[in-house]
Amino acid sequence: MTSPLLSRPGAVAVEGGSVAAHYGEPLPEQRRAAEAVVLVDRSDRDVVAVPGPDRLSWLHSLTSQHLDRLADGSGAETLVLSPQGHVEHHVVVADLAGTTWLDTEPGAGADLAGWLDRMRFMLRVEPALVTDAWAVLTLVGPRTDEVLAAAGLPVPAEPYEVRAAVGGWVRRMPALGDGVPTVDLLVPRAELAARADALLAVGAVLAGVDALGALAVEAHRPRVGTDSDHRTIPNETPWLSTAVHLEKGCYRGQETVARVHNLGRPPRRLVLVHLDGMSEQLPPPGTPVTAGTREVGRLGTVVRHHELGVVGLALVKSATLEKEPLPELRAGESVVVVDPDDLVVATDDTVLAARERVRAVRSATIGR
């Protein structure tokens, strides 16, 4: 389902995708998102609708978040884990007027909906993949609330608050980057272009998913399948605080999460890394991170950030991050420097040295 917004001037599609990576100005689009307001077409995200009176207690029993008392007009983030505790799906939840809406990574919806359907048993729930009927748009930037109000749409105040809008809803999300407001909108797919035009008419500017992705990297927001692999557990990522309730009852994969949490040391940690940026070709997700001849992690998303230079997310072994001094890391031909704020153990001198290395690495990206 190619988005109608992909026909707008300057649009460059995500490789193999149905939405725009950018509209001809990748770095200016990031700056507008950080300083003004942009509209990002995320209609490639899959959407699953779950109506039925048992939906919240049922989802509570299956996923990592505490959902059985989720109030009408609110949302959350949750994970579907394997029996061994590995992350299979990251889901953003919105509950409104008797239906729980789940939006997830592009291409993951059929698998999620199929698994939910198999887990129904005799409960009063009707999960269904509805991506063909519904689409997600996202407003990002300090002027987000102003644009919503000018378009006659509700303005949710708190993170995960959900407000009904004509033919859909508006959901406040946690801020990105350096406190940048972010709001998701669910709109009928048949009205996607019209709804976008209404927001553009009151001050929003189109931006591709790359602009949102760059701010998400800055904010340490991982994506399943890109920043995670088949071994990733929640404890290695910020999902432990955003999508896991550590005091709820039994759910699939809980034993692993609880055990590693109680031990206090996950095998790897998701960290922000700076790359030297000397190559025009950014290393792809899954590129091994090495220390000498040893593989100590993997790269996930790597972006050219409008302020930070070439940065990315990486899963790196905790044992490596705890070493003093931290060994030199590489990913392919690129030097990789862990952001000093993400070091597990660091003396003042180590932090200062790490910051000097970050400045040296970033200096090589100026003008790119």
mmCIF file of C-alpha atoms in Angstrom:
data_model
loop_
_atom_site.group_PDB
_atom_site.id
_atom_site.type_symbol
_atom_site.label_atom_id
_atom_site.label_comp_id
_atom_site.label_asym_id
_atom_site.label_seq_id
_atom_site.Cartn_x
_atom_site.Cartn_y
_atom_site.Cartn_z
ATOM 1 C CA MET A 1 0.000 0.000 0.000
ATOM 2 C CA THR A 2 2.154 2.848 -1.298
ATOM 3 C CA SER A 3 1.364 6.057 0.558
ATOM 4 C CA PRO A 4 -0.184 8.885 -1.488
ATOM 5 C CA LEU A 5 2.295 11.211 0.254
ATOM 6 C CA LEU A 6 5.102 9.443 -1.591
ATOM 7 C CA SER A 7 4.032 11.332 -4.718
ATOM 8 C CA ARG A 8 4.723 14.722 -3.107
ATOM 9 C CA PRO A 9 7.613 16.842 -4.490
ATOM 10 C CA GLY A 10 11.088 15.659 -3.525
ATOM 11 C CA ALA A 11 9.946 12.388 -1.953
ATOM 12 C CA VAL A 12 12.582 9.648 -1.788
ATOM 13 C CA ALA A 13 11.182 6.302 -0.661
ATOM 14 C CA VAL A 14 12.579 4.156 2.100
ATOM 15 C CA GLU A 15 14.480 1.354 0.411
ATOM 16 C CA GLY A 16 11.887 -1.287 -0.397
ATOM 17 C CA GLY A 17 9.253 0.685 1.525
ATOM 18 C CA SER A 18 5.982 2.509 0.925
ATOM 19 C CA VAL A 19 6.697 5.844 2.684
ATOM 20 C CA ALA A 20 9.242 8.624 2.218
ATOM 21 C CA ALA A 21 12.671 8.462 3.842
ATOM 22 C CA HIS A 22 12.915 12.192 3.174
ATOM 23 C CA TYR A 23 11.571 14.873 0.864
ATOM 24 C CA GLY A 24 14.892 15.993 -0.580
ATOM 25 C CA GLU A 25 16.281 17.762 2.520
ATOM 26 C CA PRO A 26 17.327 15.154 5.098
ATOM 27 C CA LEU A 27 19.220 17.407 7.531
ATOM 28 C CA PRO A 28 16.924 20.483 7.252
ATOM 29 C CA GLU A 29 13.978 18.164 7.917
ATOM 30 C CA GLN A 30 15.638 17.088 11.173
ATOM 31 C CA ARG A 31 16.210 20.710 12.171
ATOM 32 C CA ARG A 32 12.572 21.576 11.508
ATOM 33 C CA ALA A 33 11.515 18.645 13.676
ATOM 34 C CA ALA A 34 13.765 19.852 16.506
ATOM 35 C CA GLU A 35 12.932 23.549 16.185
ATOM 36 C CA ALA A 36 9.467 23.939 14.583
ATOM 37 C CA VAL A 37 7.069 21.138 13.556
ATOM 38 C CA VAL A 38 7.017 18.426 10.895
ATOM 39 C CA LEU A 39 4.487 15.840 9.785
ATOM 40 C CA VAL A 40 5.927 12.343 9.291
ATOM 41 C CA ASP A 41 4.091 9.761 7.209
ATOM 42 C CA ARG A 42 4.273 6.485 9.151
ATOM 43 C CA SER A 43 1.473 4.763 7.303
ATOM 44 C CA ASP A 44 3.730 1.729 6.820
ATOM 45 C CA ARG A 45 3.253 0.842 10.482
ATOM 46 C CA ASP A 46 0.963 -2.130 11.061
ATOM 47 C CA VAL A 47 -2.199 -1.651 13.123
ATOM 48 C CA VAL A 48 -4.088 -4.344 15.046
ATOM 49 C CA ALA A 49 -7.505 -3.625 16.592
ATOM 50 C CA VAL A 50 -8.668 -5.627 19.625
ATOM 51 C CA PRO A 51 -12.290 -5.046 20.637
ATOM 52 C CA GLY A 52 -14.081 -7.083 23.288
ATOM 53 C CA PRO A 53 -14.796 -6.881 27.032
ATOM 54 C CA ASP A 54 -11.884 -9.193 27.971
ATOM 55 C CA ARG A 55 -9.276 -7.373 25.886
ATOM 56 C CA LEU A 56 -7.306 -5.620 28.637
ATOM 57 C CA SER A 57 -7.023 -8.505 31.091
ATOM 58 C CA TRP A 58 -6.172 -10.780 28.149
ATOM 59 C CA LEU A 59 -3.406 -8.520 26.823
ATOM 60 C CA HIS A 60 -2.182 -8.034 30.385
ATOM 61 C CA SER A 61 -1.659 -11.793 30.715
ATOM 62 C CA LEU A 62 0.217 -12.062 27.393
ATOM 63 C CA THR A 63 2.548 -9.079 27.369
ATOM 64 C CA SER A 64 5.088 -7.338 29.568
ATOM 65 C CA GLN A 65 3.051 -4.274 30.569
ATOM 66 C CA HIS A 66 0.399 -3.790 33.273
ATOM 67 C CA LEU A 67 -2.710 -3.339 31.109
ATOM 68 C CA ASP A 68 -5.685 -4.797 32.963
ATOM 69 C CA ARG A 69 -6.583 -1.442 34.555
ATOM 70 C CA LEU A 70 -5.652 0.750 31.607
ATOM 71 C CA ALA A 71 -8.085 3.667 31.631
ATOM 72 C CA ASP A 72 -10.199 4.595 28.655
ATOM 73 C CA GLY A 73 -8.350 7.317 26.752
ATOM 74 C CA SER A 74 -4.880 6.177 27.727
ATOM 75 C CA GLY A 75 -2.067 4.106 26.294
ATOM 76 C CA ALA A 76 1.242 2.429 27.000
ATOM 77 C CA GLU A 77 4.098 0.518 25.431
ATOM 78 C CA THR A 78 4.411 -3.233 25.791
ATOM 79 C CA LEU A 79 6.454 -6.185 24.530
ATOM 80 C CA VAL A 80 5.642 -9.657 23.325
ATOM 81 C CA LEU A 81 8.436 -11.946 24.470
ATOM 82 C CA SER A 82 9.408 -15.482 23.596
ATOM 83 C CA PRO A 83 9.228 -18.121 26.350
ATOM 84 C CA GLN A 84 12.977 -17.500 26.828
ATOM 85 C CA GLY A 85 12.410 -13.753 27.326
ATOM 86 C CA HIS A 86 13.661 -12.572 23.924
ATOM 87 C CA VAL A 87 11.889 -9.582 22.378
ATOM 88 C CA GLU A 88 9.580 -10.555 19.507
ATOM 89 C CA HIS A 89 7.345 -7.459 19.192
ATOM 90 C CA HIS A 90 7.341 -3.905 20.516
ATOM 91 C CA VAL A 91 3.795 -2.509 20.547
ATOM 92 C CA VAL A 92 2.380 0.940 21.263
ATOM 93 C CA VAL A 93 -1.081 0.733 22.831
ATOM 94 C CA ALA A 94 -4.077 3.070 22.729
ATOM 95 C CA ASP A 95 -7.344 2.155 24.462
ATOM 96 C CA LEU A 96 -10.430 4.112 23.486
ATOM 97 C CA ALA A 97 -14.187 3.476 23.555
ATOM 98 C CA GLY A 98 -14.071 -0.295 23.916
ATOM 99 C CA THR A 99 -11.233 -1.037 21.487
ATOM 100 C CA THR A 100 -7.541 -1.471 22.183
ATOM 101 C CA TRP A 101 -5.382 -0.372 19.253
ATOM 102 C CA LEU A 102 -1.908 -1.835 18.817
ATOM 103 C CA ASP A 103 0.546 -0.304 16.345
ATOM 104 C CA THR A 104 3.824 -1.993 15.612
ATOM 105 C CA GLU A 105 6.760 -2.192 13.204
ATOM 106 C CA PRO A 106 6.081 -2.323 9.449
ATOM 107 C CA GLY A 107 5.611 -5.914 8.355
ATOM 108 C CA ALA A 108 5.209 -7.280 11.884
ATOM 109 C CA GLY A 109 1.424 -6.941 12.141
ATOM 110 C CA ALA A 110 0.414 -10.194 10.461
ATOM 111 C CA ASP A 111 2.621 -12.246 12.778
ATOM 112 C CA LEU A 112 1.386 -10.331 15.842
ATOM 113 C CA ALA A 113 -2.289 -10.615 14.865
ATOM 114 C CA GLY A 114 -1.885 -14.305 14.055
ATOM 115 C CA TRP A 115 -0.285 -15.050 17.421
ATOM 116 C CA LEU A 116 -2.964 -13.094 19.272
ATOM 117 C CA ASP A 117 -5.671 -14.968 17.397
ATOM 118 C CA ARG A 118 -4.154 -18.308 18.446
ATOM 119 C CA MET A 119 -4.149 -17.153 22.080
ATOM 120 C CA ARG A 120 -7.849 -16.203 22.218
ATOM 121 C CA PHE A 121 -9.151 -19.495 23.624
ATOM 122 C CA MET A 122 -12.700 -18.803 24.936
ATOM 123 C CA LEU A 123 -12.193 -15.139 25.780
ATOM 124 C CA ARG A 124 -14.340 -12.304 24.427
ATOM 125 C CA VAL A 125 -11.760 -10.663 22.181
ATOM 126 C CA GLU A 126 -11.604 -10.182 18.405
ATOM 127 C CA PRO A 127 -8.047 -9.234 17.335
ATOM 128 C CA ALA A 128 -7.766 -8.226 13.680
ATOM 129 C CA LEU A 129 -5.076 -6.748 11.439
ATOM 130 C CA VAL A 130 -6.577 -3.470 10.160
ATOM 131 C CA THR A 131 -3.612 -1.825 8.432
ATOM 132 C CA ASP A 132 -5.561 -1.682 5.172
ATOM 133 C CA ALA A 133 -8.139 0.583 6.828
ATOM 134 C CA TRP A 134 -6.058 2.717 9.229
ATOM 135 C CA ALA A 135 -2.810 4.689 9.020
ATOM 136 C CA VAL A 136 -0.448 6.404 11.469
ATOM 137 C CA LEU A 137 0.830 9.971 11.081
ATOM 138 C CA THR A 138 3.206 11.663 13.535
ATOM 139 C CA LEU A 139 3.690 15.329 14.380
ATOM 140 C CA VAL A 140 7.106 16.206 15.822
ATOM 141 C CA GLY A 141 8.362 19.552 17.059
ATOM 142 C CA PRO A 142 7.899 22.377 19.583
ATOM 143 C CA ARG A 143 4.924 23.754 17.599
ATOM 144 C CA THR A 144 3.037 20.435 17.615
ATOM 145 C CA ASP A 145 0.320 21.575 20.017
ATOM 146 C CA GLU A 146 -0.170 24.797 18.063
ATOM 147 C CA VAL A 147 -0.741 22.841 14.838
ATOM 148 C CA LEU A 148 -3.172 20.427 16.502
ATOM 149 C CA ALA A 149 -5.235 23.288 17.906
ATOM 150 C CA ALA A 150 -5.230 25.176 14.606
ATOM 151 C CA ALA A 151 -6.474 22.027 12.849
ATOM 152 C CA GLY A 152 -9.330 21.708 15.334
ATOM 153 C CA LEU A 153 -7.888 18.546 16.866
ATOM 154 C CA PRO A 154 -7.653 17.695 20.580
ATOM 155 C CA VAL A 155 -4.326 18.277 22.338
ATOM 156 C CA PRO A 156 -3.474 15.443 24.762
ATOM 157 C CA ALA A 157 -1.493 16.756 27.720
ATOM 158 C CA GLU A 158 0.324 13.763 29.225
ATOM 159 C CA PRO A 159 2.429 11.004 27.647
ATOM 160 C CA TYR A 160 0.237 8.166 26.309
ATOM 161 C CA GLU A 161 -2.967 10.178 26.754
ATOM 162 C CA VAL A 162 -5.365 9.336 23.917
ATOM 163 C CA ARG A 163 -8.112 11.672 22.688
ATOM 164 C CA ALA A 164 -10.780 10.843 20.133
ATOM 165 C CA ALA A 165 -10.592 12.781 16.880
ATOM 166 C CA VAL A 166 -12.851 12.677 13.834
ATOM 167 C CA GLY A 167 -12.526 9.158 12.472
ATOM 168 C CA GLY A 168 -9.615 8.196 14.703
ATOM 169 C CA TRP A 169 -7.558 9.426 17.643
ATOM 170 C CA VAL A 170 -4.609 11.551 18.781
ATOM 171 C CA ARG A 171 -2.022 10.119 21.211
ATOM 172 C CA ARG A 172 0.701 12.026 23.050
ATOM 173 C CA MET A 173 4.034 10.169 23.081
ATOM 174 C CA PRO A 174 7.094 10.763 25.290
ATOM 175 C CA ALA A 175 9.264 13.581 23.980
ATOM 176 C CA LEU A 176 12.133 12.812 21.611
ATOM 177 C CA GLY A 177 15.662 14.146 21.429
ATOM 178 C CA ASP A 178 16.113 17.193 23.618
ATOM 179 C CA GLY A 179 12.508 17.272 24.846
ATOM 180 C CA VAL A 180 10.869 17.531 21.404
ATOM 181 C CA PRO A 181 7.042 17.030 21.621
ATOM 182 C CA THR A 182 5.689 14.077 19.644
ATOM 183 C CA VAL A 183 2.082 13.135 18.857
ATOM 184 C CA ASP A 184 0.709 10.185 16.870
ATOM 185 C CA LEU A 185 -2.544 10.331 14.913
ATOM 186 C CA LEU A 186 -4.589 7.364 13.724
ATOM 187 C CA VAL A 187 -6.566 8.294 10.606
ATOM 188 C CA PRO A 188 -8.678 6.363 8.104
ATOM 189 C CA ARG A 189 -6.328 5.247 5.333
ATOM 190 C CA ALA A 190 -8.741 6.437 2.669
ATOM 191 C CA GLU A 191 -8.427 9.964 4.144
ATOM 192 C CA LEU A 192 -4.648 9.938 4.654
ATOM 193 C CA ALA A 193 -3.814 12.608 2.057
ATOM 194 C CA ALA A 194 -6.685 14.876 3.123
ATOM 195 C CA ARG A 195 -5.781 14.640 6.812
ATOM 196 C CA ALA A 196 -2.153 15.373 6.014
ATOM 197 C CA ASP A 197 -3.095 18.389 3.912
ATOM 198 C CA ALA A 198 -5.215 19.778 6.755
ATOM 199 C CA LEU A 199 -2.176 19.682 9.064
ATOM 200 C CA LEU A 200 0.164 21.089 6.425
ATOM 201 C CA ALA A 201 -2.267 23.961 5.845
ATOM 202 C CA VAL A 202 -1.884 25.153 9.459
ATOM 203 C CA GLY A 203 1.881 25.113 9.708
ATOM 204 C CA ALA A 204 3.301 21.575 9.604
ATOM 205 C CA VAL A 205 5.922 20.700 6.980
ATOM 206 C CA LEU A 206 6.399 17.245 5.497
ATOM 207 C CA ALA A 207 9.426 15.274 6.661
ATOM 208 C CA GLY A 208 10.458 11.704 6.018
ATOM 209 C CA VAL A 209 10.836 8.908 8.518
ATOM 210 C CA ASP A 210 14.608 9.476 8.551
ATOM 211 C CA ALA A 211 14.111 12.748 10.449
ATOM 212 C CA LEU A 212 12.067 10.978 13.112
ATOM 213 C CA GLY A 213 14.595 8.145 13.171
ATOM 214 C CA ALA A 214 17.488 10.507 13.847
ATOM 215 C CA LEU A 215 15.726 12.029 16.862
ATOM 216 C CA ALA A 216 14.791 8.523 18.036
ATOM 217 C CA VAL A 217 18.448 7.469 17.957
ATOM 218 C CA GLU A 218 19.386 10.548 19.981
ATOM 219 C CA ALA A 219 16.716 9.537 22.513
ATOM 220 C CA HIS A 220 17.910 5.887 22.651
ATOM 221 C CA ARG A 221 14.650 4.573 21.152
ATOM 222 C CA PRO A 222 15.332 1.147 19.611
ATOM 223 C CA ARG A 223 13.377 -0.622 16.872
ATOM 224 C CA VAL A 224 12.724 -4.359 16.894
ATOM 225 C CA GLY A 225 14.695 -6.157 14.207
ATOM 226 C CA THR A 226 16.938 -3.162 13.560
ATOM 227 C CA ASP A 227 18.380 -2.384 16.985
ATOM 228 C CA SER A 228 17.633 -5.850 18.384
ATOM 229 C CA ASP A 229 18.406 -9.393 17.344
ATOM 230 C CA HIS A 230 17.042 -12.839 18.198
ATOM 231 C CA ARG A 231 18.898 -12.787 21.556
ATOM 232 C CA THR A 232 17.785 -9.360 22.787
ATOM 233 C CA ILE A 233 16.076 -9.270 26.172
ATOM 234 C CA PRO A 234 14.301 -6.168 27.581
ATOM 235 C CA ASN A 235 16.969 -5.708 30.266
ATOM 236 C CA GLU A 236 19.500 -4.762 27.589
ATOM 237 C CA THR A 237 17.415 -1.840 26.349
ATOM 238 C CA PRO A 238 15.390 1.188 27.538
ATOM 239 C CA TRP A 239 12.274 -0.961 26.987
ATOM 240 C CA LEU A 240 12.822 -2.263 30.511
ATOM 241 C CA SER A 241 11.610 1.104 31.842
ATOM 242 C CA THR A 242 9.154 2.082 29.080
ATOM 243 C CA ALA A 243 7.458 -1.214 28.164
ATOM 244 C CA VAL A 244 7.913 -3.580 31.122
ATOM 245 C CA HIS A 245 6.104 -3.582 34.460
ATOM 246 C CA LEU A 246 8.489 -5.249 36.899
ATOM 247 C CA GLU A 247 5.870 -5.936 39.570
ATOM 248 C CA LYS A 248 3.081 -7.506 37.518
ATOM 249 C CA GLY A 249 2.133 -11.171 37.482
ATOM 250 C CA CYS A 250 3.172 -13.969 35.197
ATOM 251 C CA TYR A 251 3.534 -13.491 31.444
ATOM 252 C CA ARG A 252 5.530 -15.253 28.772
ATOM 253 C CA GLY A 253 9.251 -14.563 29.215
ATOM 254 C CA GLN A 254 8.895 -13.015 32.678
ATOM 255 C CA GLU A 255 11.285 -15.441 34.363
ATOM 256 C CA THR A 256 14.224 -14.223 32.278
ATOM 257 C CA VAL A 257 13.358 -10.560 32.797
ATOM 258 C CA ALA A 258 13.039 -10.983 36.578
ATOM 259 C CA ARG A 259 16.196 -13.066 36.929
ATOM 260 C CA VAL A 260 18.419 -10.665 35.000
ATOM 261 C CA HIS A 261 16.847 -7.659 36.745
ATOM 262 C CA ASN A 262 17.553 -9.174 40.153
ATOM 263 C CA LEU A 263 21.122 -9.994 39.179
ATOM 264 C CA GLY A 264 21.521 -6.420 37.970
ATOM 265 C CA ARG A 265 23.779 -7.112 34.985
ATOM 266 C CA PRO A 266 22.366 -7.839 31.517
ATOM 267 C CA PRO A 267 24.758 -9.507 29.073
ATOM 268 C CA ARG A 268 24.688 -6.460 26.746
ATOM 269 C CA ARG A 269 23.552 -2.837 26.853
ATOM 270 C CA LEU A 270 22.090 -0.575 24.211
ATOM 271 C CA VAL A 271 24.301 2.507 23.951
ATOM 272 C CA LEU A 272 24.602 5.594 21.785
ATOM 273 C CA VAL A 273 27.761 5.480 19.684
ATOM 274 C CA HIS A 274 29.584 8.053 17.561
ATOM 275 C CA LEU A 275 31.169 6.948 14.290
ATOM 276 C CA ASP A 276 33.991 8.719 12.484
ATOM 277 C CA GLY A 277 31.824 9.277 9.402
ATOM 278 C CA MET A 278 34.746 9.006 6.979
ATOM 279 C CA SER A 279 32.814 6.663 4.685
ATOM 280 C CA GLU A 280 29.941 7.946 2.573
ATOM 281 C CA GLN A 281 28.219 4.588 3.061
ATOM 282 C CA LEU A 282 26.868 4.144 6.587
ATOM 283 C CA PRO A 283 27.328 0.649 8.054
ATOM 284 C CA PRO A 284 24.073 -1.358 7.951
ATOM 285 C CA PRO A 285 22.232 -2.706 11.003
ATOM 286 C CA GLY A 286 23.783 -5.921 12.216
ATOM 287 C CA THR A 287 27.369 -4.845 11.474
ATOM 288 C CA PRO A 288 29.596 -6.437 14.152
ATOM 289 C CA VAL A 289 31.266 -4.157 16.689
ATOM 290 C CA THR A 290 34.771 -5.419 17.385
ATOM 291 C CA ALA A 291 37.537 -4.819 19.908
ATOM 292 C CA GLY A 292 40.669 -5.995 18.162
ATOM 293 C CA THR A 293 39.830 -9.406 16.753
ATOM 294 C CA ARG A 294 36.944 -10.008 19.173
ATOM 295 C CA GLU A 295 33.302 -9.343 18.333
ATOM 296 C CA VAL A 296 31.771 -7.497 21.295
ATOM 297 C CA GLY A 297 28.451 -6.224 19.917
ATOM 298 C CA ARG A 298 26.361 -5.210 16.933
ATOM 299 C CA LEU A 299 25.314 -1.939 15.363
ATOM 300 C CA GLY A 300 21.670 -1.085 14.926
ATOM 301 C CA THR A 301 20.356 2.138 13.395
ATOM 302 C CA VAL A 302 23.073 4.508 12.145
ATOM 303 C CA VAL A 303 22.125 8.044 11.038
ATOM 304 C CA ARG A 304 23.612 11.377 10.056
ATOM 305 C CA HIS A 305 22.285 13.617 12.818
ATOM 306 C CA HIS A 306 21.976 17.348 12.161
ATOM 307 C CA GLU A 307 23.908 18.206 15.344
ATOM 308 C CA LEU A 308 25.679 15.067 16.549
ATOM 309 C CA GLY A 309 27.198 13.926 13.262
ATOM 310 C CA VAL A 310 27.184 10.223 12.478
ATOM 311 C CA VAL A 311 25.647 8.398 15.434
ATOM 312 C CA GLY A 312 23.894 5.120 16.034
ATOM 313 C CA LEU A 313 22.619 2.635 18.537
ATOM 314 C CA ALA A 314 24.634 -0.464 19.366
ATOM 315 C CA LEU A 315 24.242 -3.476 21.609
ATOM 316 C CA VAL A 316 27.616 -3.928 23.309
ATOM 317 C CA LYS A 317 28.691 -6.525 25.851
ATOM 318 C CA SER A 318 28.443 -5.223 29.410
ATOM 319 C CA ALA A 319 31.860 -6.676 30.213
ATOM 320 C CA THR A 320 33.376 -4.535 27.466
ATOM 321 C CA LEU A 321 31.627 -1.360 28.636
ATOM 322 C CA GLU A 322 32.919 -1.908 32.169
ATOM 323 C CA LYS A 323 36.573 -2.026 31.153
ATOM 324 C CA GLU A 324 38.874 0.838 32.120
ATOM 325 C CA PRO A 325 40.093 2.120 29.814
ATOM 326 C CA LEU A 326 37.474 1.207 27.252
ATOM 327 C CA PRO A 327 39.139 -0.644 24.348
ATOM 328 C CA GLU A 328 39.111 0.849 20.858
ATOM 329 C CA LEU A 329 35.969 -0.273 19.066
ATOM 330 C CA ARG A 330 35.331 -0.553 15.350
ATOM 331 C CA ALA A 331 32.466 -1.448 13.048
ATOM 332 C CA GLY A 332 33.795 -2.362 9.632
ATOM 333 C CA GLU A 333 36.071 0.500 8.614
ATOM 334 C CA SER A 334 34.559 2.953 11.106
ATOM 335 C CA VAL A 335 35.914 3.870 14.520
ATOM 336 C CA VAL A 336 33.133 3.597 17.121
ATOM 337 C CA VAL A 337 33.119 5.664 20.317
ATOM 338 C CA VAL A 338 30.563 5.016 23.055
ATOM 339 C CA ASP A 339 28.882 8.199 24.246
ATOM 340 C CA PRO A 340 30.404 9.017 27.659
ATOM 341 C CA ASP A 341 26.964 9.324 29.264
ATOM 342 C CA ASP A 342 26.347 5.659 28.425
ATOM 343 C CA LEU A 343 29.496 4.246 30.012
ATOM 344 C CA VAL A 344 28.683 1.786 32.805
ATOM 345 C CA VAL A 345 31.747 2.484 34.948
ATOM 346 C CA ALA A 346 33.737 5.628 34.397
ATOM 347 C CA THR A 347 36.042 7.747 36.536
ATOM 348 C CA ASP A 348 36.177 11.468 35.927
ATOM 349 C CA ASP A 349 39.347 11.084 33.858
ATOM 350 C CA THR A 350 37.734 8.352 31.802
ATOM 351 C CA VAL A 351 34.690 10.501 31.093
ATOM 352 C CA LEU A 352 36.866 13.422 30.053
ATOM 353 C CA ALA A 353 38.933 11.200 27.769
ATOM 354 C CA ALA A 354 35.777 9.728 26.239
ATOM 355 C CA ARG A 355 34.387 13.195 25.573
ATOM 356 C CA GLU A 356 37.619 14.197 23.875
ATOM 357 C CA ARG A 357 37.356 11.149 21.636
ATOM 358 C CA VAL A 358 33.724 11.989 20.809
ATOM 359 C CA ARG A 359 34.756 15.524 19.829
ATOM 360 C CA ALA A 360 37.560 14.135 17.663
ATOM 361 C CA VAL A 361 35.226 11.681 15.948
ATOM 362 C CA ARG A 362 32.513 14.306 15.405
ATOM 363 C CA SER A 363 35.010 16.757 13.920
ATOM 364 C CA ALA A 364 35.515 14.358 11.019
ATOM 365 C CA THR A 365 31.818 14.642 10.091
ATOM 366 C CA ILE A 366 31.649 18.439 9.785
ATOM 367 C CA GLY A 367 30.373 19.457 6.384
ATOM 368 C CA ARG A 368 28.999 16.031 5.498
#
